[in-house]
C-alpha cells in the first residue's frame, strides 16, 4: 500500500536485508527496522514489531531463510523452527509457515537450504498478497450488493483490531474489501474499534486515512449501541485461527461484536485466508490456545505526548493486577460467512470442506 509516494509491503527484501515496518511506533512515527539474526526475528514477532496472523507467518519464513544462510544444518533448521514457533501461540499462520519451510528444506542437502529458504519466504509473501487481493474482490461484491439496497448508498462497516495491510504482507484481509470498494467508487464509511489494550484500531485508522477512506474511531464499547441504532450494515473482522468447523479465533472483543451483530440481525463476516484454517481443530473454544500477554499492556497506554514524543502512561493504580487474554473465539453459529480467496463460504464444516476439498478428510 502507499505511504506518501512510495508503495510499501509490511516486510520486504532490500539490498539482501529483511526490512519491516516497525509497528510499535505507529501511528505516531513511521520507522523501518532491519532484522538480521534469528533472535531479531523472534523478538520482532513476540514483542509485536510485526503482528497480524499472515505477517507473523511471512516473517517467520524470512527468519528461517536468514538463519539457513548462517547455519544450514538439519539440526539448526529444527532449532530455528522450534524457537520461532514458541513466540506467539494463537495465530496458526506461524506454524503453517514453519511447517511449510521444514517440509521443503529438510530433505535438501545442507548447501541447498539457504537459497531455497529465501525463495520460499518470497513465495509465501507473494502468495499472501494474491490471497488477500482475491478476498478483497469477493468481499467487495458483498459491499456492492448492500450499497445497491441502500437508499443513500453509503455502506457502514464495523471492524475490530487491525486486519489491514500492516497485519498481512499487503492489502489486509478484513480491509481488502474496503480498499477494493473504495477503488471501485462504492461509498463506504468504516467504524474502527479502538481494540484495547494495544489499540490496533489506531493502525487501521492510519491505514484507512492514508487511503482516503472515510472512517470513525470508536471505543470498543460503542459497537452494540451503533448497531441498535441502525448505523452498522455489516461487520468484517480478520482471524488468527479458524477451525475446520468454522469457529473463529480473533483479537479479544471480537466475540462481543458477533453477539451484538447477531442480536441486531447484522451480517457478521470474517475475512479468512486459507493458511489461517487449522484443519486439525474442530472446537475452537476448547482447543485453541489463547495467548495471555503481559498485564502491563492493560495498565499502561502508549500515545503521542504534547512534546511530540511517544510516551507511555499508567491508567491503573500501580499495584493493580491486570489480566490480558489477547484473543477470543466466536462460535461458527454467530458467523454469517467466511470470505476466503476462493469465495464466500458458510462458517461450517461442510462449507469449508466444499471450498477446500483438498483438505477435507
Ligand atoms: O495481536 P495481533 O495484533 O497480532 O492480532 C491481530 C489480529 O487479531 C488480526 O485481526 C488477525 O491477525 C487477522 S490479520 C489479517
PDB file of C-alpha atoms in Angstrom, residues 38-316:
ATOM      1  CA  UNK A  38      17.177 -15.417  14.396  1.00  0.00           C
ATOM      2  CA  UNK A  39      16.781 -13.698  17.767  1.00  0.00           C
ATOM      3  CA  UNK A  40      15.837 -10.462  15.958  1.00  0.00           C
ATOM      4  CA  UNK A  41      13.048 -12.292  14.152  1.00  0.00           C
ATOM      5  CA  UNK A  42      11.828 -13.973  17.342  1.00  0.00           C
ATOM      6  CA  UNK A  43      11.820 -10.657  19.217  1.00  0.00           C
ATOM      7  CA  UNK A  44      10.043  -8.863  16.375  1.00  0.00           C
ATOM      8  CA  UNK A  45       7.222 -11.421  16.435  1.00  0.00           C
ATOM      9  CA  UNK A  46       6.989 -11.834  20.235  1.00  0.00           C
ATOM     10  CA  UNK A  47       7.151  -8.120  21.025  1.00  0.00           C
ATOM     11  CA  UNK A  48       4.856  -7.208  18.130  1.00  0.00           C
ATOM     12  CA  UNK A  49       7.157  -5.119  15.959  1.00  0.00           C
ATOM     13  CA  UNK A  50       5.279  -7.143  13.372  1.00  0.00           C
ATOM     14  CA  UNK A  51       1.865  -8.550  14.099  1.00  0.00           C
ATOM     15  CA  UNK A  52      -1.240  -9.965  12.451  1.00  0.00           C
ATOM     16  CA  UNK A  53      -1.506 -13.650  11.612  1.00  0.00           C
ATOM     17  CA  UNK A  54      -0.385 -13.634   7.937  1.00  0.00           C
ATOM     18  CA  UNK A  55       2.525 -11.246   8.572  1.00  0.00           C
ATOM     19  CA  UNK A  56       3.729 -13.333  11.511  1.00  0.00           C
ATOM     20  CA  UNK A  57       3.876 -16.353   9.154  1.00  0.00           C
ATOM     21  CA  UNK A  58       5.770 -14.485   6.448  1.00  0.00           C
ATOM     22  CA  UNK A  59       8.217 -13.044   8.992  1.00  0.00           C
ATOM     23  CA  UNK A  60       8.947 -16.500  10.370  1.00  0.00           C
ATOM     24  CA  UNK A  61       9.701 -17.753   6.848  1.00  0.00           C
ATOM     25  CA  UNK A  62      12.203 -14.920   6.327  1.00  0.00           C
ATOM     26  CA  UNK A  63      13.688 -15.721   9.749  1.00  0.00           C
ATOM     27  CA  UNK A  64      14.305 -19.295   8.644  1.00  0.00           C
ATOM     28  CA  UNK A  65      15.858 -18.044   5.402  1.00  0.00           C
ATOM     29  CA  UNK A  66      18.292 -15.778   7.262  1.00  0.00           C
ATOM     30  CA  UNK A  67      19.183 -18.490   9.722  1.00  0.00           C
ATOM     31  CA  UNK A  68      19.790 -21.056   6.967  1.00  0.00           C
ATOM     32  CA  UNK A  69      22.270 -18.632   5.391  1.00  0.00           C
ATOM     33  CA  UNK A  70      24.201 -18.692   8.683  1.00  0.00           C
ATOM     34  CA  UNK A  71      23.994 -22.393   9.518  1.00  0.00           C
ATOM     35  CA  UNK A  72      22.021 -24.613   7.122  1.00  0.00           C
ATOM     36  CA  UNK A  73      22.333 -27.844   9.131  1.00  0.00           C
ATOM     37  CA  UNK A  74      19.274 -30.014   9.695  1.00  0.00           C
ATOM     38  CA  UNK A  75      19.746 -29.651  13.444  1.00  0.00           C
ATOM     39  CA  UNK A  76      19.700 -25.868  13.150  1.00  0.00           C
ATOM     40  CA  UNK A  77      16.581 -25.984  10.977  1.00  0.00           C
ATOM     41  CA  UNK A  78      14.773 -27.863  13.758  1.00  0.00           C
ATOM     42  CA  UNK A  79      16.090 -25.465  16.403  1.00  0.00           C
ATOM     43  CA  UNK A  80      15.097 -22.357  14.441  1.00  0.00           C
ATOM     44  CA  UNK A  81      11.590 -23.673  13.718  1.00  0.00           C
ATOM     45  CA  UNK A  82      11.062 -24.539  17.409  1.00  0.00           C
ATOM     46  CA  UNK A  83      12.346 -21.160  18.586  1.00  0.00           C
ATOM     47  CA  UNK A  84      10.142 -19.148  16.214  1.00  0.00           C
ATOM     48  CA  UNK A  85       7.091 -21.342  16.778  1.00  0.00           C
ATOM     49  CA  UNK A  86       7.244 -20.584  20.519  1.00  0.00           C
ATOM     50  CA  UNK A  87       6.987 -16.806  20.032  1.00  0.00           C
ATOM     51  CA  UNK A  88       3.183 -16.469  19.766  1.00  0.00           C
ATOM     52  CA  UNK A  89       0.746 -19.326  20.332  1.00  0.00           C
ATOM     53  CA  UNK A  90      -2.578 -18.369  18.772  1.00  0.00           C
ATOM     54  CA  UNK A  91      -2.128 -17.375  15.121  1.00  0.00           C
ATOM     55  CA  UNK A  92      -1.849 -20.644  13.202  1.00  0.00           C
ATOM     56  CA  UNK A  93      -0.118 -18.983  10.243  1.00  0.00           C
ATOM     57  CA  UNK A  94       3.112 -19.122  12.255  1.00  0.00           C
ATOM     58  CA  UNK A  95       3.065 -22.917  12.493  1.00  0.00           C
ATOM     59  CA  UNK A  96       1.712 -23.183   8.945  1.00  0.00           C
ATOM     60  CA  UNK A  97       4.665 -21.219   7.537  1.00  0.00           C
ATOM     61  CA  UNK A  98       7.233 -23.060   9.654  1.00  0.00           C
ATOM     62  CA  UNK A  99       5.797 -26.476   8.739  1.00  0.00           C
ATOM     63  CA  UNK A 100       5.969 -25.486   5.086  1.00  0.00           C
ATOM     64  CA  UNK A 101       9.604 -24.370   5.442  1.00  0.00           C
ATOM     65  CA  UNK A 102      10.583 -27.531   7.270  1.00  0.00           C
ATOM     66  CA  UNK A 103       8.829 -29.802   4.735  1.00  0.00           C
ATOM     67  CA  UNK A 104      10.595 -28.084   1.824  1.00  0.00           C
ATOM     68  CA  UNK A 105      14.032 -27.736   3.428  1.00  0.00           C
ATOM     69  CA  UNK A 106      14.525 -30.887   5.497  1.00  0.00           C
ATOM     70  CA  UNK A 107      15.001 -33.247   2.504  1.00  0.00           C
ATOM     71  CA  UNK A 108      17.623 -30.962   0.902  1.00  0.00           C
ATOM     72  CA  UNK A 109      21.406 -31.136   1.184  1.00  0.00           C
ATOM     73  CA  UNK A 110      22.831 -28.536   3.594  1.00  0.00           C
ATOM     74  CA  UNK A 111      24.325 -26.443   0.777  1.00  0.00           C
ATOM     75  CA  UNK A 112      20.936 -26.077  -0.963  1.00  0.00           C
ATOM     76  CA  UNK A 113      18.888 -24.929   2.030  1.00  0.00           C
ATOM     77  CA  UNK A 114      19.688 -21.215   2.206  1.00  0.00           C
ATOM     78  CA  UNK A 115      18.752 -20.433  -1.402  1.00  0.00           C
ATOM     79  CA  UNK A 116      15.540 -22.489  -1.296  1.00  0.00           C
ATOM     80  CA  UNK A 117      14.549 -20.988   2.057  1.00  0.00           C
ATOM     81  CA  UNK A 118      14.828 -17.468   0.669  1.00  0.00           C
ATOM     82  CA  UNK A 119      12.756 -18.276  -2.434  1.00  0.00           C
ATOM     83  CA  UNK A 120      10.182 -19.937  -0.201  1.00  0.00           C
ATOM     84  CA  UNK A 121       9.896 -16.867   2.056  1.00  0.00           C
ATOM     85  CA  UNK A 122       9.388 -14.686  -1.033  1.00  0.00           C
ATOM     86  CA  UNK A 123       6.841 -17.173  -2.392  1.00  0.00           C
ATOM     87  CA  UNK A 124       4.880 -17.193   0.895  1.00  0.00           C
ATOM     88  CA  UNK A 125       4.840 -13.377   0.857  1.00  0.00           C
ATOM     89  CA  UNK A 126       3.721 -13.133  -2.765  1.00  0.00           C
ATOM     90  CA  UNK A 127       1.021 -15.741  -2.205  1.00  0.00           C
ATOM     91  CA  UNK A 128      -0.290 -13.796   0.780  1.00  0.00           C
ATOM     92  CA  UNK A 129      -0.615 -10.656  -1.327  1.00  0.00           C
ATOM     93  CA  UNK A 130      -2.592 -12.502  -4.016  1.00  0.00           C
ATOM     94  CA  UNK A 131      -4.821 -14.317  -1.489  1.00  0.00           C
ATOM     95  CA  UNK A 132      -5.728 -11.022   0.135  1.00  0.00           C
ATOM     96  CA  UNK A 133      -6.381  -9.346  -3.208  1.00  0.00           C
ATOM     97  CA  UNK A 134      -8.830 -12.132  -4.024  1.00  0.00           C
ATOM     98  CA  UNK A 135     -10.503 -11.824  -0.601  1.00  0.00           C
ATOM     99  CA  UNK A 136     -10.944  -8.154  -1.394  1.00  0.00           C
ATOM    100  CA  UNK A 137     -12.714  -8.870  -4.671  1.00  0.00           C
ATOM    101  CA  UNK A 138     -15.155 -11.340  -3.072  1.00  0.00           C
ATOM    102  CA  UNK A 139     -15.782  -9.003  -0.145  1.00  0.00           C
ATOM    103  CA  UNK A 140     -16.273  -6.040  -2.446  1.00  0.00           C
ATOM    104  CA  UNK A 141     -19.131  -7.868  -4.211  1.00  0.00           C
ATOM    105  CA  UNK A 142     -20.816  -8.203  -0.834  1.00  0.00           C
ATOM    106  CA  UNK A 143     -20.392  -4.494  -0.116  1.00  0.00           C
ATOM    107  CA  UNK A 144     -21.673  -3.604  -3.579  1.00  0.00           C
ATOM    108  CA  UNK A 145     -24.841  -5.663  -3.012  1.00  0.00           C
ATOM    109  CA  UNK A 146     -25.521  -3.828   0.248  1.00  0.00           C
ATOM    110  CA  UNK A 147     -24.830  -0.450  -1.401  1.00  0.00           C
ATOM    111  CA  UNK A 148     -27.424  -1.225  -4.088  1.00  0.00           C
ATOM    112  CA  UNK A 149     -30.061  -1.977  -1.444  1.00  0.00           C
ATOM    113  CA  UNK A 150     -29.478   1.280   0.446  1.00  0.00           C
ATOM    114  CA  UNK A 151     -31.234   4.488  -0.424  1.00  0.00           C
ATOM    115  CA  UNK A 152     -28.280   6.739   0.463  1.00  0.00           C
ATOM    116  CA  UNK A 153     -25.723   4.223  -0.864  1.00  0.00           C
ATOM    117  CA  UNK A 154     -23.043   4.562   1.835  1.00  0.00           C
ATOM    118  CA  UNK A 155     -22.271   1.191   3.378  1.00  0.00           C
ATOM    119  CA  UNK A 156     -21.479   1.357   7.099  1.00  0.00           C
ATOM    120  CA  UNK A 157     -18.889  -1.274   8.010  1.00  0.00           C
ATOM    121  CA  UNK A 158     -17.609  -2.018  11.508  1.00  0.00           C
ATOM    122  CA  UNK A 159     -14.212  -3.673  12.008  1.00  0.00           C
ATOM    123  CA  UNK A 160     -12.231  -4.793  15.042  1.00  0.00           C
ATOM    124  CA  UNK A 161      -8.456  -4.772  15.567  1.00  0.00           C
ATOM    125  CA  UNK A 162      -6.176  -4.277  12.569  1.00  0.00           C
ATOM    126  CA  UNK A 163      -6.700  -6.886   9.890  1.00  0.00           C
ATOM    127  CA  UNK A 164      -5.216  -4.423   7.439  1.00  0.00           C
ATOM    128  CA  UNK A 165      -2.219  -4.441   5.144  1.00  0.00           C
ATOM    129  CA  UNK A 166       0.021  -3.965   8.178  1.00  0.00           C
ATOM    130  CA  UNK A 167      -1.225  -7.317   9.517  1.00  0.00           C
ATOM    131  CA  UNK A 168      -0.520  -9.099   6.233  1.00  0.00           C
ATOM    132  CA  UNK A 169       2.120  -8.601   3.557  1.00  0.00           C
ATOM    133  CA  UNK A 170      -0.231  -6.321   1.604  1.00  0.00           C
ATOM    134  CA  UNK A 171      -3.937  -5.461   1.146  1.00  0.00           C
ATOM    135  CA  UNK A 172      -5.028  -6.824   4.548  1.00  0.00           C
ATOM    136  CA  UNK A 173      -7.816  -9.349   4.954  1.00  0.00           C
ATOM    137  CA  UNK A 174     -10.786  -7.505   6.510  1.00  0.00           C
ATOM    138  CA  UNK A 175      -9.643  -4.223   4.946  1.00  0.00           C
ATOM    139  CA  UNK A 176      -9.058  -5.611   1.466  1.00  0.00           C
ATOM    140  CA  UNK A 177     -12.796  -5.486   0.556  1.00  0.00           C
ATOM    141  CA  UNK A 178     -12.797  -1.893   1.860  1.00  0.00           C
ATOM    142  CA  UNK A 179      -9.843  -0.916  -0.337  1.00  0.00           C
ATOM    143  CA  UNK A 180     -11.361  -2.674  -3.349  1.00  0.00           C
ATOM    144  CA  UNK A 181     -14.727  -0.988  -2.703  1.00  0.00           C
ATOM    145  CA  UNK A 182     -13.084   2.423  -2.401  1.00  0.00           C
ATOM    146  CA  UNK A 183     -11.096   1.800  -5.602  1.00  0.00           C
ATOM    147  CA  UNK A 184     -14.401   0.936  -7.326  1.00  0.00           C
ATOM    148  CA  UNK A 185     -16.029   4.154  -6.039  1.00  0.00           C
ATOM    149  CA  UNK A 186     -18.517   2.326  -3.809  1.00  0.00           C
ATOM    150  CA  UNK A 187     -19.192   4.732  -0.928  1.00  0.00           C
ATOM    151  CA  UNK A 188     -18.261   3.281   2.457  1.00  0.00           C
ATOM    152  CA  UNK A 189     -17.756   4.512   5.985  1.00  0.00           C
ATOM    153  CA  UNK A 190     -15.852   2.386   8.495  1.00  0.00           C
ATOM    154  CA  UNK A 191     -16.396   2.266  12.270  1.00  0.00           C
ATOM    155  CA  UNK A 192     -12.965   1.406  13.646  1.00  0.00           C
ATOM    156  CA  UNK A 193     -12.938  -0.293  17.063  1.00  0.00           C
ATOM    157  CA  UNK A 194     -10.174   1.056  19.275  1.00  0.00           C
ATOM    158  CA  UNK A 195      -9.227  -2.522  20.316  1.00  0.00           C
ATOM    159  CA  UNK A 196      -7.823  -2.191  23.802  1.00  0.00           C
ATOM    160  CA  UNK A 197      -5.389  -2.936  25.201  1.00  0.00           C
ATOM    161  CA  UNK A 198      -2.929  -2.321  22.347  1.00  0.00           C
ATOM    162  CA  UNK A 199      -5.211  -0.114  20.259  1.00  0.00           C
ATOM    163  CA  UNK A 200      -4.637  -1.810  16.923  1.00  0.00           C
ATOM    164  CA  UNK A 201      -7.643   0.249  15.759  1.00  0.00           C
ATOM    165  CA  UNK A 202      -5.245   3.198  15.550  1.00  0.00           C
ATOM    166  CA  UNK A 203      -3.276   1.244  12.935  1.00  0.00           C
ATOM    167  CA  UNK A 204      -6.488   0.658  10.995  1.00  0.00           C
ATOM    168  CA  UNK A 205      -7.377   4.345  11.234  1.00  0.00           C
ATOM    169  CA  UNK A 206      -3.893   5.239   9.977  1.00  0.00           C
ATOM    170  CA  UNK A 207      -4.201   2.858   7.017  1.00  0.00           C
ATOM    171  CA  UNK A 208      -7.708   3.949   6.061  1.00  0.00           C
ATOM    172  CA  UNK A 209      -6.717   7.591   6.370  1.00  0.00           C
ATOM    173  CA  UNK A 210      -3.715   7.068   4.084  1.00  0.00           C
ATOM    174  CA  UNK A 211      -6.091   5.534   1.526  1.00  0.00           C
ATOM    175  CA  UNK A 212      -8.673   8.318   1.859  1.00  0.00           C
ATOM    176  CA  UNK A 213     -11.403   6.066   3.271  1.00  0.00           C
ATOM    177  CA  UNK A 214     -13.999   7.767   5.463  1.00  0.00           C
ATOM    178  CA  UNK A 215     -13.832   6.300   8.977  1.00  0.00           C
ATOM    179  CA  UNK A 216     -14.589   6.999  12.633  1.00  0.00           C
ATOM    180  CA  UNK A 217     -12.542   5.650  15.544  1.00  0.00           C
ATOM    181  CA  UNK A 218     -14.800   4.411  18.358  1.00  0.00           C
ATOM    182  CA  UNK A 219     -14.353   2.870  21.783  1.00  0.00           C
ATOM    183  CA  UNK A 220     -14.719  -0.883  21.989  1.00  0.00           C
ATOM    184  CA  UNK A 221     -17.953  -0.462  23.892  1.00  0.00           C
ATOM    185  CA  UNK A 222     -19.714   1.660  21.261  1.00  0.00           C
ATOM    186  CA  UNK A 223     -20.389  -1.016  18.630  1.00  0.00           C
ATOM    187  CA  UNK A 224     -23.532  -2.538  20.188  1.00  0.00           C
ATOM    188  CA  UNK A 225     -25.121   0.869  20.573  1.00  0.00           C
ATOM    189  CA  UNK A 226     -24.380   1.805  16.947  1.00  0.00           C
ATOM    190  CA  UNK A 227     -25.843  -1.493  15.775  1.00  0.00           C
ATOM    191  CA  UNK A 228     -29.063  -0.934  17.750  1.00  0.00           C
ATOM    192  CA  UNK A 229     -29.473   2.462  16.104  1.00  0.00           C
ATOM    193  CA  UNK A 230     -29.141   1.041  12.590  1.00  0.00           C
ATOM    194  CA  UNK A 231     -25.751   2.661  11.995  1.00  0.00           C
ATOM    195  CA  UNK A 232     -23.935  -0.550  11.019  1.00  0.00           C
ATOM    196  CA  UNK A 233     -24.761  -2.534   7.853  1.00  0.00           C
ATOM    197  CA  UNK A 234     -22.022  -5.091   8.054  1.00  0.00           C
ATOM    198  CA  UNK A 235     -19.211  -6.279  10.331  1.00  0.00           C
ATOM    199  CA  UNK A 236     -15.972  -7.609   8.816  1.00  0.00           C
ATOM    200  CA  UNK A 237     -13.121  -8.836  11.019  1.00  0.00           C
ATOM    201  CA  UNK A 238      -9.975 -10.859  10.493  1.00  0.00           C
ATOM    202  CA  UNK A 239      -8.982 -14.112  12.160  1.00  0.00           C
ATOM    203  CA  UNK A 240      -5.891 -15.649  13.740  1.00  0.00           C
ATOM    204  CA  UNK A 241      -7.123 -19.212  13.536  1.00  0.00           C
ATOM    205  CA  UNK A 242     -10.361 -20.638  12.183  1.00  0.00           C
ATOM    206  CA  UNK A 243     -11.297 -24.230  12.919  1.00  0.00           C
ATOM    207  CA  UNK A 244     -12.370 -26.733  10.295  1.00  0.00           C
ATOM    208  CA  UNK A 245     -15.922 -26.295  11.639  1.00  0.00           C
ATOM    209  CA  UNK A 246     -15.873 -22.500  11.185  1.00  0.00           C
ATOM    210  CA  UNK A 247     -15.242 -21.257  14.748  1.00  0.00           C
ATOM    211  CA  UNK A 248     -13.239 -18.045  14.521  1.00  0.00           C
ATOM    212  CA  UNK A 249     -10.472 -17.034  16.906  1.00  0.00           C
ATOM    213  CA  UNK A 250      -9.570 -13.363  16.615  1.00  0.00           C
ATOM    214  CA  UNK A 251      -8.487 -10.381  18.711  1.00  0.00           C
ATOM    215  CA  UNK A 252     -10.133 -10.151  22.129  1.00  0.00           C
ATOM    216  CA  UNK A 253     -13.527  -8.444  21.862  1.00  0.00           C
ATOM    217  CA  UNK A 254     -14.488  -9.948  18.507  1.00  0.00           C
ATOM    218  CA  UNK A 255     -16.917 -12.356  20.198  1.00  0.00           C
ATOM    219  CA  UNK A 256     -18.821  -9.484  21.841  1.00  0.00           C
ATOM    220  CA  UNK A 257     -19.205  -7.779  18.446  1.00  0.00           C
ATOM    221  CA  UNK A 258     -20.528 -11.016  16.955  1.00  0.00           C
ATOM    222  CA  UNK A 259     -23.075 -11.338  19.778  1.00  0.00           C
ATOM    223  CA  UNK A 260     -24.257  -7.773  19.281  1.00  0.00           C
ATOM    224  CA  UNK A 261     -24.437  -8.244  15.495  1.00  0.00           C
ATOM    225  CA  UNK A 262     -26.468 -11.437  15.961  1.00  0.00           C
ATOM    226  CA  UNK A 263     -28.888  -9.719  18.351  1.00  0.00           C
ATOM    227  CA  UNK A 264     -29.417  -6.933  15.840  1.00  0.00           C
ATOM    228  CA  UNK A 265     -29.640  -9.074  12.690  1.00  0.00           C
ATOM    229  CA  UNK A 266     -26.482  -7.553  11.212  1.00  0.00           C
ATOM    230  CA  UNK A 267     -24.304  -9.728   8.941  1.00  0.00           C
ATOM    231  CA  UNK A 268     -21.019 -10.683  10.594  1.00  0.00           C
ATOM    232  CA  UNK A 269     -18.347 -11.747   8.093  1.00  0.00           C
ATOM    233  CA  UNK A 270     -14.797 -12.909   8.690  1.00  0.00           C
ATOM    234  CA  UNK A 271     -12.067 -12.464   6.074  1.00  0.00           C
ATOM    235  CA  UNK A 272     -10.209 -15.767   6.037  1.00  0.00           C
ATOM    236  CA  UNK A 273      -7.057 -16.575   4.053  1.00  0.00           C
ATOM    237  CA  UNK A 274      -6.842 -20.369   3.755  1.00  0.00           C
ATOM    238  CA  UNK A 275      -3.493 -20.637   5.644  1.00  0.00           C
ATOM    239  CA  UNK A 276      -5.424 -19.388   8.702  1.00  0.00           C
ATOM    240  CA  UNK A 277      -7.610 -22.508   8.771  1.00  0.00           C
ATOM    241  CA  UNK A 278      -6.483 -25.078  11.327  1.00  0.00           C
ATOM    242  CA  UNK A 279      -7.718 -28.335   9.823  1.00  0.00           C
ATOM    243  CA  UNK A 280      -6.708 -30.242  12.966  1.00  0.00           C
ATOM    244  CA  UNK A 281      -9.091 -28.385  15.276  1.00  0.00           C
ATOM    245  CA  UNK A 282     -12.880 -28.764  15.456  1.00  0.00           C
ATOM    246  CA  UNK A 283     -13.928 -26.962  18.651  1.00  0.00           C
ATOM    247  CA  UNK A 284     -12.353 -23.515  18.833  1.00  0.00           C
ATOM    248  CA  UNK A 285     -13.387 -22.676  22.396  1.00  0.00           C
ATOM    249  CA  UNK A 286     -11.993 -25.908  23.822  1.00  0.00           C
ATOM    250  CA  UNK A 287      -8.934 -26.383  21.658  1.00  0.00           C
ATOM    251  CA  UNK A 288      -7.358 -23.108  20.505  1.00  0.00           C
ATOM    252  CA  UNK A 289      -4.593 -21.823  22.809  1.00  0.00           C
ATOM    253  CA  UNK A 290      -5.307 -18.230  23.805  1.00  0.00           C
ATOM    254  CA  UNK A 291      -2.242 -16.056  24.271  1.00  0.00           C
ATOM    255  CA  UNK A 292      -2.045 -14.419  27.701  1.00  0.00           C
ATOM    256  CA  UNK A 293       0.034 -11.280  27.312  1.00  0.00           C
ATOM    257  CA  UNK A 294       1.661  -9.131  29.956  1.00  0.00           C
ATOM    258  CA  UNK A 295      -0.757  -7.153  32.168  1.00  0.00           C
ATOM    259  CA  UNK A 296       1.480  -4.145  31.577  1.00  0.00           C
ATOM    260  CA  UNK A 297      -0.232  -3.755  28.171  1.00  0.00           C
ATOM    261  CA  UNK A 298      -3.509  -3.179  30.041  1.00  0.00           C
ATOM    262  CA  UNK A 299      -2.275  -0.984  32.879  1.00  0.00           C
ATOM    263  CA  UNK A 300      -0.284   1.276  30.564  1.00  0.00           C
ATOM    264  CA  UNK A 301      -1.210   3.041  27.370  1.00  0.00           C
ATOM    265  CA  UNK A 302       1.086   4.499  24.710  1.00  0.00           C
ATOM    266  CA  UNK A 303       0.437   7.637  22.731  1.00  0.00           C
ATOM    267  CA  UNK A 304       1.798  10.852  21.347  1.00  0.00           C
ATOM    268  CA  UNK A 305       2.779  13.271  24.135  1.00  0.00           C
ATOM    269  CA  UNK A 306       2.309  17.033  23.989  1.00  0.00           C
ATOM    270  CA  UNK A 307       6.090  17.467  23.488  1.00  0.00           C
ATOM    271  CA  UNK A 308       5.820  15.439  20.259  1.00  0.00           C
ATOM    272  CA  UNK A 309       7.500  12.342  21.670  1.00  0.00           C
ATOM    273  CA  UNK A 310       5.928   8.927  22.167  1.00  0.00           C
ATOM    274  CA  UNK A 311       5.075   8.300  25.803  1.00  0.00           C
ATOM    275  CA  UNK A 312       3.520   5.619  27.972  1.00  0.00           C
ATOM    276  CA  UNK A 313       1.234   6.456  30.870  1.00  0.00           C
ATOM    277  CA  UNK A 314      -0.246   4.218  33.521  1.00  0.00           C
ATOM    278  CA  UNK A 315      -4.052   4.194  33.747  1.00  0.00           C
ATOM    279  CA  UNK A 316      -4.430   1.969  36.832  1.00  0.00           C
TER     280      UNK A 316
END
